[in-house]
XYZ file of C-alpha atoms in Angstrom:
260
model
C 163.518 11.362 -65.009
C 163.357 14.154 -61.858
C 166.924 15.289 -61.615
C 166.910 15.358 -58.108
C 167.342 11.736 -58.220
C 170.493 12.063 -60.247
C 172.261 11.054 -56.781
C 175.784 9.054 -56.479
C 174.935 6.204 -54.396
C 178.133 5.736 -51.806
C 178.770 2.109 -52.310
C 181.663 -0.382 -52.127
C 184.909 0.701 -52.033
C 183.978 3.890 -51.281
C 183.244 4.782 -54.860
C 180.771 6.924 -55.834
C 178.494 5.508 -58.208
C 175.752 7.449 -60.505
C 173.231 4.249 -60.732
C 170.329 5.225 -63.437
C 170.608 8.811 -63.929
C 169.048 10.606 -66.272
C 171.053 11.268 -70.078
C 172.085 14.639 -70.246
C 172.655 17.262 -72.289
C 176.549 17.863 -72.013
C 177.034 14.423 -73.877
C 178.185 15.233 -77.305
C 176.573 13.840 -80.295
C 177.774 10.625 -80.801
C 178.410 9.901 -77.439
C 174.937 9.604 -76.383
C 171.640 7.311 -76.791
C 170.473 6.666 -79.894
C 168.656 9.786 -81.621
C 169.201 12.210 -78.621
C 166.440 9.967 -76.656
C 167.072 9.922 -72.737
C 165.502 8.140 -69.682
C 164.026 11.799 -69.494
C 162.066 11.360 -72.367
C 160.427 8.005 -70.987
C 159.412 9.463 -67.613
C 161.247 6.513 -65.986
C 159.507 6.662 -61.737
C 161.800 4.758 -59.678
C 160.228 2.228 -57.474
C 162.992 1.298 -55.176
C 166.486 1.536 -54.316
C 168.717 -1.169 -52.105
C 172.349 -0.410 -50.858
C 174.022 -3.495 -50.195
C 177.862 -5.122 -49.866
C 179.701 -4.453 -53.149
C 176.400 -3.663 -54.907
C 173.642 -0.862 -55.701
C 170.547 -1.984 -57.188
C 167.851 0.372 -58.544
C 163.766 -0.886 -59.538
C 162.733 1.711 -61.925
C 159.472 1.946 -64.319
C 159.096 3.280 -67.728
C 155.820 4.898 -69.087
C 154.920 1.949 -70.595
C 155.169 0.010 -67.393
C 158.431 -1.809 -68.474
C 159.972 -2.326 -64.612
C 163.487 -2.604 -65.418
C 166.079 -3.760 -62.336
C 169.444 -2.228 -62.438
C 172.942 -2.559 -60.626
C 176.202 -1.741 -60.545
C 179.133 -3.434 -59.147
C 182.583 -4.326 -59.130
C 183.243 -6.659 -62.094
C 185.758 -9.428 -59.634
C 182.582 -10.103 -58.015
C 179.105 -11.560 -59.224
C 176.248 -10.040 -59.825
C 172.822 -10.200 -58.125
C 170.499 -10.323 -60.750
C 173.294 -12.608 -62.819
C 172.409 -15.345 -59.973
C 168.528 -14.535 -59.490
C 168.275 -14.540 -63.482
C 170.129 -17.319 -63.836
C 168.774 -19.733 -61.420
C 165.556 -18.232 -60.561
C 164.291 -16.508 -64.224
C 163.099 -14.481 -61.175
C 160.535 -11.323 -61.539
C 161.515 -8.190 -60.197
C 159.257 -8.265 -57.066
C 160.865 -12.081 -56.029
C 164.369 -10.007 -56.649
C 163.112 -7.068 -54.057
C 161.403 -9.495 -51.347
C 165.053 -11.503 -51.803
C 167.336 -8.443 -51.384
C 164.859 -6.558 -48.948
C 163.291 -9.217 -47.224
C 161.707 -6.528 -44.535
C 160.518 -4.210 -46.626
C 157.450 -3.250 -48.499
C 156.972 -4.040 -52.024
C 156.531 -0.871 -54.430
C 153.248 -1.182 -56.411
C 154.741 -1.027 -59.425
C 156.676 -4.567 -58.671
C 153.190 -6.326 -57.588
C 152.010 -5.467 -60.700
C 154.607 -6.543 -62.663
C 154.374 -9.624 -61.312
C 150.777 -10.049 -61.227
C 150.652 -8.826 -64.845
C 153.948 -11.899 -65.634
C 152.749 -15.004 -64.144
C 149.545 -16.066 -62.160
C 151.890 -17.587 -59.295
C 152.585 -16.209 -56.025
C 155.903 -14.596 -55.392
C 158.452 -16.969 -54.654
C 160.948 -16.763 -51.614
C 164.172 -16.602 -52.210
C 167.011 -15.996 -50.646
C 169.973 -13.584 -51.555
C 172.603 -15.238 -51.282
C 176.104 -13.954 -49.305
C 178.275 -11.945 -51.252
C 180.908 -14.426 -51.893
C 178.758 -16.797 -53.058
C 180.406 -18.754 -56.232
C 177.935 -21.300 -57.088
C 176.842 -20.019 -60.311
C 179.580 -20.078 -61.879
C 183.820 -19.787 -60.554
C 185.048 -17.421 -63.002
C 181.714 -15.213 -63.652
C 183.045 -11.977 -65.248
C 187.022 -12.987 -63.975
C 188.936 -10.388 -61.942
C 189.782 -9.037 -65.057
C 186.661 -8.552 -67.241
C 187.672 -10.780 -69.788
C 186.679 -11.895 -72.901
C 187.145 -15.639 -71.926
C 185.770 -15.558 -68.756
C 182.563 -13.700 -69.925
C 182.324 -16.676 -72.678
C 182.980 -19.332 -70.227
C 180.309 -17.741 -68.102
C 177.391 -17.538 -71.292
C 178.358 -20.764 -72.739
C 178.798 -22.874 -69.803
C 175.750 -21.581 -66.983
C 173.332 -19.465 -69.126
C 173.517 -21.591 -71.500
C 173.175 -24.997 -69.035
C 169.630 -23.261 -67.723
C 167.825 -22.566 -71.317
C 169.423 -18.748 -71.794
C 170.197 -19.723 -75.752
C 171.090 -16.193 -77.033
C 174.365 -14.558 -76.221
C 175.383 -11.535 -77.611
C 179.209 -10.284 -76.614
C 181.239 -7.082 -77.987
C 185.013 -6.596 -76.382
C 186.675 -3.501 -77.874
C 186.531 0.485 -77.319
C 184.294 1.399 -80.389
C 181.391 4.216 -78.707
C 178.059 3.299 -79.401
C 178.271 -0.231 -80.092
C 174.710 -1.862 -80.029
C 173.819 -5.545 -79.307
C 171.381 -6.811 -81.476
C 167.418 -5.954 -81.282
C 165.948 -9.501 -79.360
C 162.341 -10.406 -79.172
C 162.250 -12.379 -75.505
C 160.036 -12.673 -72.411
C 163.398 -11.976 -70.805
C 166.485 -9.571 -71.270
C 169.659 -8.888 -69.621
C 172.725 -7.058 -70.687
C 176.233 -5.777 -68.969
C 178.829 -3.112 -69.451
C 181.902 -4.249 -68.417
C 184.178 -0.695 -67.797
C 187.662 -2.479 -67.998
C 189.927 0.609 -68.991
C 187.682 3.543 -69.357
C 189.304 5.813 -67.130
C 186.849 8.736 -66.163
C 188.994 12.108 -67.921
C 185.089 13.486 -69.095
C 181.972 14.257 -66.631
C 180.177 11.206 -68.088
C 183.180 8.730 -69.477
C 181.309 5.531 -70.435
C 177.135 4.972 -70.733
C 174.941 2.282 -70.506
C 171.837 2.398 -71.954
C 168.523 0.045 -72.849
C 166.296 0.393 -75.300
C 162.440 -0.995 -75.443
C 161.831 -1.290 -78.914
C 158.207 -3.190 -78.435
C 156.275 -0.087 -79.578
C 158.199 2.272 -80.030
C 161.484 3.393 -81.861
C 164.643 3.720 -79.321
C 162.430 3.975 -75.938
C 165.060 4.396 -73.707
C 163.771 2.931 -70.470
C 166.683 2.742 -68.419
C 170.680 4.434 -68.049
C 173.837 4.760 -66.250
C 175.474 7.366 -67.689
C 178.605 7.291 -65.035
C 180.128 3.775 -64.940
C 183.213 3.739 -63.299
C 186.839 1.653 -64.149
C 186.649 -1.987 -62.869
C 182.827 -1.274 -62.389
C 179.806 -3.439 -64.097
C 176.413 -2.312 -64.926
C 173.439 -4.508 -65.334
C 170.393 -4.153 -66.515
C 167.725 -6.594 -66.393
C 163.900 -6.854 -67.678
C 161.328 -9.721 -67.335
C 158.348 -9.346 -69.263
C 155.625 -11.728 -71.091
C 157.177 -10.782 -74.226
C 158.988 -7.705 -75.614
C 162.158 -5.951 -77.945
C 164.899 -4.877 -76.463
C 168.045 -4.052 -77.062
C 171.323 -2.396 -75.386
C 173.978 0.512 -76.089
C 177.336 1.315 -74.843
C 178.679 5.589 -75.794
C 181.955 6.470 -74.717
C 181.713 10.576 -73.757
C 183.870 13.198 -75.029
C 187.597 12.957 -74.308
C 186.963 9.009 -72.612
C 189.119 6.649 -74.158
C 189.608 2.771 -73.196
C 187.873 -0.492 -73.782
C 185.039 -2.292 -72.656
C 183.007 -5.298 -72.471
C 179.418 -5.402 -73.472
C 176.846 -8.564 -73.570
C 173.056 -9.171 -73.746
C 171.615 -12.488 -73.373
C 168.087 -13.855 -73.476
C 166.461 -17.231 -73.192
């Protein structure tokens, strides 16, 4: 990935966020994706990028044309692509046109689409920011272990999302299991990962379809009471996702996948 696009997105809160940027070589062994890979290695383009309330959401595409959707937000609030996933199974483009209802539509995401389903985009709407009607408690105020089970169990579960895959704990580079799926989301949860290193707590995904640890996307930077998502729809394909504390970091955090 072009390191000029290694830019902190000023968001919510008035954090700065690092949304998607590229692995990098400070990251001590151990502490970074799986077999030294990075988003570099996959030539990751980035299609798009939105800035909204409490929420920054990046369209990227690997070299193998994986478009992967990304966000990061603060965990006491839900997510974007938990609600368009959830109640939509939407495609990447319907997400854009949803989110960016004026704008125009990266090639990459027509594509996509075209390439996932013969049907015309659908049009949805985003809904407002304090919108609860996926699910009350989705992801708590306090990035919970409950709440995040309440959430899989009870709504992804309720709309044909079977697998759920949930780590709570502090142990760097825990993995969720490799899925086969059309669809593929996972989460980092930063509950207590205070940021004492220059890259404290990664998220990374893997696209293991044909090829060993294709790392096609990462957020290398993601901040205390902050979650990242990552989110792929596809006709079918392997997947899986990694959490690496970096040197010095210390804390716990929550990590899920999920999958129809």
């Amino acid at each position: 990935m072009n390191t000029n696009l290694n830019v902190h997105l000023n968001v919510f809160l008035g954090a700065a966020l690092l949304l998607g940027a590229s692995a990098c070589d400070d990251v001590e062994a151990g502490a970074s994706a799986l077999d030294g890979a990075s988003a570099e290695d996959s030539d990751v383009e980035i299609l798009a990028e939105i800035e909204l309330d409490g929420a920054a959401i990046r369209f990227t595409r690997a070299a193998d044309g994986t478009v992967v959707v990304a966000e990061e937000g603060p965990f006491d609030q839900p997510s974007y692509l938990g609600y368009f996933a959830a109640e939509f199974e939407a495609t990447p483009l319907e997400m854009f046109l949803a989110l960016e209802p004026d704008g125009e539509a990266p090639e990459g995401l027509v594509l996509q689409h075209a390439a996932q389903t013969s049907e015309r985009p659908r049009q949805l709407a985003a809904p407002n920011f304090s919108f609860r009607t996926v699910s009350q408690t989705e992801y708590g105020t306090s990035c919970t272990q409950t709440d995040d089970g309440t959430w899989f169990d009870n709504e992804w579960t309720s709309r044909g999302w079977t697998w759920h895959w949930y780590y709570s704990g502090s142990t760097s580079g825990t993995l969720t299991p490799t899925k086969t799926t059309s669809n593929f989301i996972t989460h980092l949860c930063n509950y207590s990962v205070t940021p004492d290193a220059q890259y404290s707590l990664s998220h990374y995904l893997y696209d293991l379809t044909s090829a060993t640890n294709n790392l096609i996307a990462d957020n290398v930077f993601v901040n205390v009471g902050n979650r990242s998502v990552f989110y792929v729809a596809s006709q079918s394909g392997q997947y899986r996702a990694q959490v690496a504390l970096g040197s010095g970091a210390s804390g716990s955090f929550r990590l899920g996948g999920m999958a129809p």
